[in-house]
Short mmCIF file of C-alpha atoms in Angstrom, two decimals:
data_model
loop_
_atom_site.label_atom_id
_atom_site.label_comp_id
_atom_site.label_asym_id
_atom_site.label_seq_id
_atom_site.Cartn_x
_atom_site.Cartn_y
_atom_site.Cartn_z
CA GLN A 1 -17.91 111.03 182.57
CA SER A 2 -18.43 113.33 184.76
CA ALA A 3 -19.53 113.03 188.54
CA LEU A 4 -21.85 116.64 187.81
CA THR A 5 -24.66 116.50 184.78
CA GLN A 6 -24.08 120.02 182.78
CA PRO A 7 -24.92 120.62 178.85
CA ALA A 8 -22.90 121.07 176.83
CA SER A 9 -23.50 123.99 175.98
CA VAL A 10 -25.80 126.91 175.54
CA SER A 11 -26.00 130.20 173.71
CA GLY A 12 -28.09 133.66 173.98
CA SER A 13 -28.10 136.90 172.62
CA PRO A 14 -26.97 140.07 174.02
CA GLY A 15 -29.68 141.23 176.98
CA GLN A 16 -31.54 137.47 177.23
CA SER A 17 -31.37 134.99 180.13
CA ILE A 18 -29.85 131.81 179.98
CA THR A 19 -29.82 129.08 182.31
CA ILE A 20 -27.04 126.00 183.09
CA SER A 21 -28.19 123.54 184.91
CA CYS A 22 -26.27 120.93 187.56
CA THR A 23 -27.39 117.47 188.16
CA GLY A 24 -25.69 115.28 190.73
CA THR A 25 -27.32 113.64 193.59
CA SER A 26 -28.36 113.55 197.44
CA SER A 27 -24.37 112.49 198.53
CA ASP A 28 -22.43 116.05 196.52
CA VAL A 29 -25.35 118.66 194.97
CA GLY A 30 -27.86 117.35 197.49
CA GLY A 31 -25.99 119.29 199.75
CA TYR A 32 -23.96 122.20 198.32
CA VAL A 33 -22.96 123.69 195.26
CA SER A 34 -20.31 125.81 193.33
CA TRP A 35 -19.96 127.01 190.05
CA TYR A 36 -16.57 128.41 188.12
CA GLN A 37 -16.62 130.51 185.27
CA GLN A 38 -13.19 130.26 182.68
CA HIS A 39 -12.68 132.10 179.37
CA PRO A 40 -10.44 130.89 177.40
CA GLY A 41 -6.05 130.07 178.45
CA LYS A 42 -7.66 131.74 182.09
CA ALA A 43 -7.49 129.63 185.28
CA PRO A 44 -11.32 129.16 186.78
CA LYS A 45 -12.75 132.14 189.10
CA LEU A 46 -15.76 131.31 191.49
CA ILE A 47 -19.03 133.38 190.94
CA ILE A 48 -21.13 131.17 193.60
CA TYR A 49 -20.72 129.46 195.91
CA ASP A 50 -22.96 127.75 199.04
CA VAL A 51 -25.45 127.42 196.03
CA SER A 52 -26.22 130.95 195.73
CA ASN A 53 -24.03 133.43 197.74
CA ARG A 54 -21.64 135.60 195.32
CA PRO A 55 -18.25 136.77 196.35
CA SER A 56 -17.29 140.56 196.75
CA GLY A 57 -16.70 141.89 192.96
CA VAL A 58 -18.82 139.11 191.02
CA SER A 59 -21.85 141.24 189.19
CA ASN A 60 -25.61 140.66 190.52
CA ARG A 61 -26.44 139.18 186.76
CA PHE A 62 -25.01 136.11 188.39
CA SER A 63 -27.48 134.46 190.33
CA GLY A 64 -27.85 130.44 191.92
CA SER A 65 -30.70 128.20 193.29
CA LYS A 66 -31.13 124.19 193.79
CA SER A 67 -33.87 122.12 193.87
CA GLY A 68 -33.45 118.51 194.96
CA ASN A 69 -30.43 117.45 193.32
CA THR A 70 -30.37 119.98 190.20
CA ALA A 71 -28.70 123.19 190.73
CA SER A 72 -28.38 125.91 188.11
CA LEU A 73 -26.48 129.38 186.83
CA THR A 74 -28.45 132.11 185.77
CA ILE A 75 -26.95 134.20 183.76
CA SER A 76 -29.46 137.67 183.36
CA GLY A 77 -28.86 140.51 181.01
CA LEU A 78 -26.05 138.26 178.66
CA GLN A 79 -23.10 140.25 177.85
CA ALA A 80 -20.27 138.95 175.22
CA GLU A 81 -17.76 139.06 178.24
CA ASP A 82 -19.90 135.80 179.63
CA GLU A 83 -18.74 133.56 177.26
CA ALA A 84 -17.03 130.90 178.60
CA ASP A 85 -17.06 127.86 180.49
CA TYR A 86 -18.60 127.40 183.16
CA TYR A 87 -18.25 124.51 186.01
CA CYS A 88 -20.16 123.27 189.02
CA SER A 89 -18.70 121.64 191.98
CA SER A 90 -19.59 120.06 194.84
CA PHE A 91 -18.06 118.77 198.00
CA THR A 92 -19.02 115.40 198.49
CA SER A 93 -19.82 112.26 201.19
CA SER A 94 -18.05 109.87 199.41
CA ASN A 95 -14.07 109.24 198.92
CA THR A 96 -13.43 111.66 196.32
CA LEU A 97 -14.02 115.03 198.17
CA TRP A 98 -14.76 116.88 195.31
CA VAL A 99 -17.10 116.25 191.81
CA PHE A 100 -16.87 118.32 188.73
CA GLY A 101 -19.45 118.88 186.10
CA GLY A 102 -18.47 118.18 182.80
CA GLY A 103 -18.85 122.30 181.81
CA THR A 104 -21.10 124.28 180.09
CA GLU A 105 -19.84 126.09 177.20
CA LEU A 106 -21.55 129.56 176.82
CA THR A 107 -22.22 131.45 173.40
CA VAL A 108 -23.37 134.78 173.20
CA LEU A 109 -25.01 135.26 169.73
CA GLU B 1 -3.49 140.79 197.51
CA VAL B 2 -4.21 136.71 197.80
CA GLN B 3 -1.86 135.40 194.92
CA VAL B 4 -1.20 131.14 194.33
CA ALA B 5 1.49 130.33 191.24
CA GLU B 6 2.32 126.89 190.09
CA SER B 7 5.66 126.09 188.73
CA GLY B 8 7.25 122.80 188.46
CA GLY B 9 5.53 121.59 185.30
CA GLY B 10 7.56 120.22 181.86
CA LEU B 11 7.83 117.32 179.69
CA VAL B 12 8.68 113.94 181.27
CA GLN B 13 8.67 110.48 179.77
CA PRO B 14 6.15 107.99 181.17
CA GLY B 15 6.65 106.31 184.10
CA GLY B 16 8.79 109.23 184.91
CA SER B 17 8.06 111.80 188.25
CA LEU B 18 7.57 115.31 188.51
CA ARG B 19 7.30 117.92 191.66
CA LEU B 20 4.84 121.11 191.29
CA SER B 21 5.05 123.95 193.63
CA CYS B 22 2.27 126.33 194.64
CA ALA B 23 3.66 129.31 196.35
CA ALA B 24 1.17 131.17 198.27
CA SER B 25 0.87 134.81 199.96
CA GLY B 26 -1.51 137.29 201.49
CA PHE B 27 -3.37 134.88 203.98
CA THR B 28 -2.44 132.46 206.54
CA PHE B 29 -0.95 129.71 204.53
CA SER B 30 -1.77 127.53 207.25
CA SER B 31 -5.43 128.24 208.26
CA TYR B 32 -6.37 126.97 204.97
CA ALA B 33 -6.74 123.15 202.90
CA MET B 34 -5.60 123.15 199.68
CA ASN B 35 -6.13 121.61 196.18
CA TRP B 36 -5.23 120.19 193.14
CA VAL B 37 -7.42 120.24 190.13
CA ARG B 38 -6.28 119.46 186.49
CA GLN B 39 -7.95 119.83 183.20
CA ALA B 40 -6.52 117.59 180.20
CA PRO B 41 -6.06 119.23 177.03
CA GLY B 42 -9.30 120.14 175.86
CA LYS B 43 -10.89 118.82 178.83
CA GLY B 44 -13.04 119.45 181.84
CA LEU B 45 -11.69 120.38 185.43
CA GLU B 46 -10.79 116.87 187.72
CA TRP B 47 -10.02 116.96 191.75
CA VAL B 48 -7.04 115.51 192.16
CA SER B 49 -5.96 115.92 195.40
CA THR B 50 -6.78 117.86 199.25
CA ILE B 51 -4.61 118.49 201.72
CA SER B 52 -5.61 120.11 205.36
CA GLY B 53 -3.91 123.40 206.82
CA SER B 54 -1.81 121.73 209.24
CA GLY B 55 -0.85 118.81 206.37
CA SER B 56 -2.13 116.03 208.68
CA SER B 57 -4.82 114.71 206.22
CA THR B 58 -4.83 114.41 202.64
CA TYR B 59 -6.75 112.99 200.43
CA TYR B 60 -6.54 111.76 196.56
CA ALA B 61 -8.79 110.69 193.67
CA ASP B 62 -9.02 106.95 192.45
CA SER B 63 -6.97 107.97 189.41
CA VAL B 64 -3.37 109.14 191.26
CA LYS B 65 -3.92 107.05 194.40
CA GLY B 66 -0.30 105.68 194.89
CA ARG B 67 1.15 107.42 192.45
CA PHE B 68 1.32 110.80 193.32
CA THR B 69 1.67 112.65 197.10
CA ILE B 70 0.25 115.84 198.21
CA SER B 71 2.35 118.13 201.27
CA ARG B 72 2.79 121.27 202.01
CA ASP B 73 5.86 123.08 204.44
CA ASN B 74 3.22 125.71 206.04
CA SER B 75 6.74 127.95 207.14
CA LYS B 76 7.82 128.61 203.45
CA ASN B 77 4.37 128.85 202.22
CA THR B 78 4.26 126.24 199.50
CA LEU B 79 2.25 123.27 198.52
CA TYR B 80 3.51 120.47 196.41
CA LEU B 81 2.05 117.86 194.78
CA GLN B 82 5.31 115.33 194.13
CA MET B 83 3.62 113.26 190.95
CA ASN B 84 5.85 109.85 190.46
CA SER B 85 4.83 106.25 188.05
CA LEU B 86 3.61 109.25 185.34
CA ARG B 87 1.10 108.31 182.38
CA ALA B 88 -0.14 109.96 179.05
CA ASP B 89 -3.46 110.36 180.83
CA ASP B 90 -1.58 112.49 183.41
CA THR B 91 -1.28 115.31 180.78
CA ALA B 92 -2.64 118.08 181.76
CA LEU B 93 -2.75 121.57 183.44
CA TYR B 94 -2.35 121.38 186.87
CA TYR B 95 -4.18 124.27 189.00
CA CYS B 96 -3.08 124.81 192.55
CA ALA B 97 -6.53 126.32 194.38
CA LYS B 98 -7.24 127.79 197.50
CA GLU B 99 -10.06 126.15 199.67
CA MET B 100 -12.84 128.09 201.63
CA THR B 101 -15.71 127.46 203.87
CA SER B 102 -18.21 130.08 204.60
CA GLY B 103 -19.26 127.55 207.97
CA ILE B 104 -21.53 125.39 205.67
CA GLN B 105 -19.59 124.40 202.72
CA PRO B 106 -16.10 124.47 201.05
CA TYR B 107 -15.60 125.75 197.78
CA PHE B 108 -12.40 126.98 195.43
CA ASP B 109 -12.07 130.88 196.05
CA TYR B 110 -8.76 131.59 194.84
CA TRP B 111 -6.81 129.54 191.71
CA GLY B 112 -3.43 129.96 190.12
CA GLN B 113 -2.42 130.00 186.32
CA GLY B 114 -1.78 126.78 185.92
CA SER B 115 1.35 124.31 185.89
CA LEU B 116 1.66 122.18 182.48
CA VAL B 117 2.37 118.58 182.82
CA THR B 118 3.11 116.60 179.57
CA VAL B 119 3.41 112.97 179.83
CA SER B 120 5.49 111.82 176.24
CA SER B 121 7.74 110.11 174.72
#
């Protein structure tokens, strides 16, 4: 069981928007969250840090937000290339320095 | 260009040992904490261990504490993970990940392609 809770799967049609949630506690998501995209057979790639900041080169179709202990990743204008697994992660104030969500598989219909 | 590249994975019997390496380039290696994150086949990401930039502080997941040792050689820009008393549930792709902070909270900004460790008799 992962420390952060994400839906196992989400889907959407090209052009639509989808949102992936990530729920934790005040000790983790209550702070700041980062999001990673992982295509099959590839390494994870940072797409959002500090809840809502995008690294250089990441499409502005990706956005992040947070309310209380739940963070969200929204992908707008879905494209076929967005089909991947998405993970949230947070640095914690416990002995377990880092926690990840279980991952969400995004299918573009 | 920042690059991190793992090596040293392979097939090992239960109870055996293996040492992973991660060669880094394109940044001032000693200025950044480094991490190992693993992913079992078909599963999600799991944090394994962190080491500070100087190497003076180390942290471990409970699942590997007492069996794995993280270290670094800043003169060689290389990160290591010594894995002892390996178990079947240690089978995973092990990623080396550079840690970054914007001053608020850290995150993993660069990842290697991973090194596969298979523990089986």
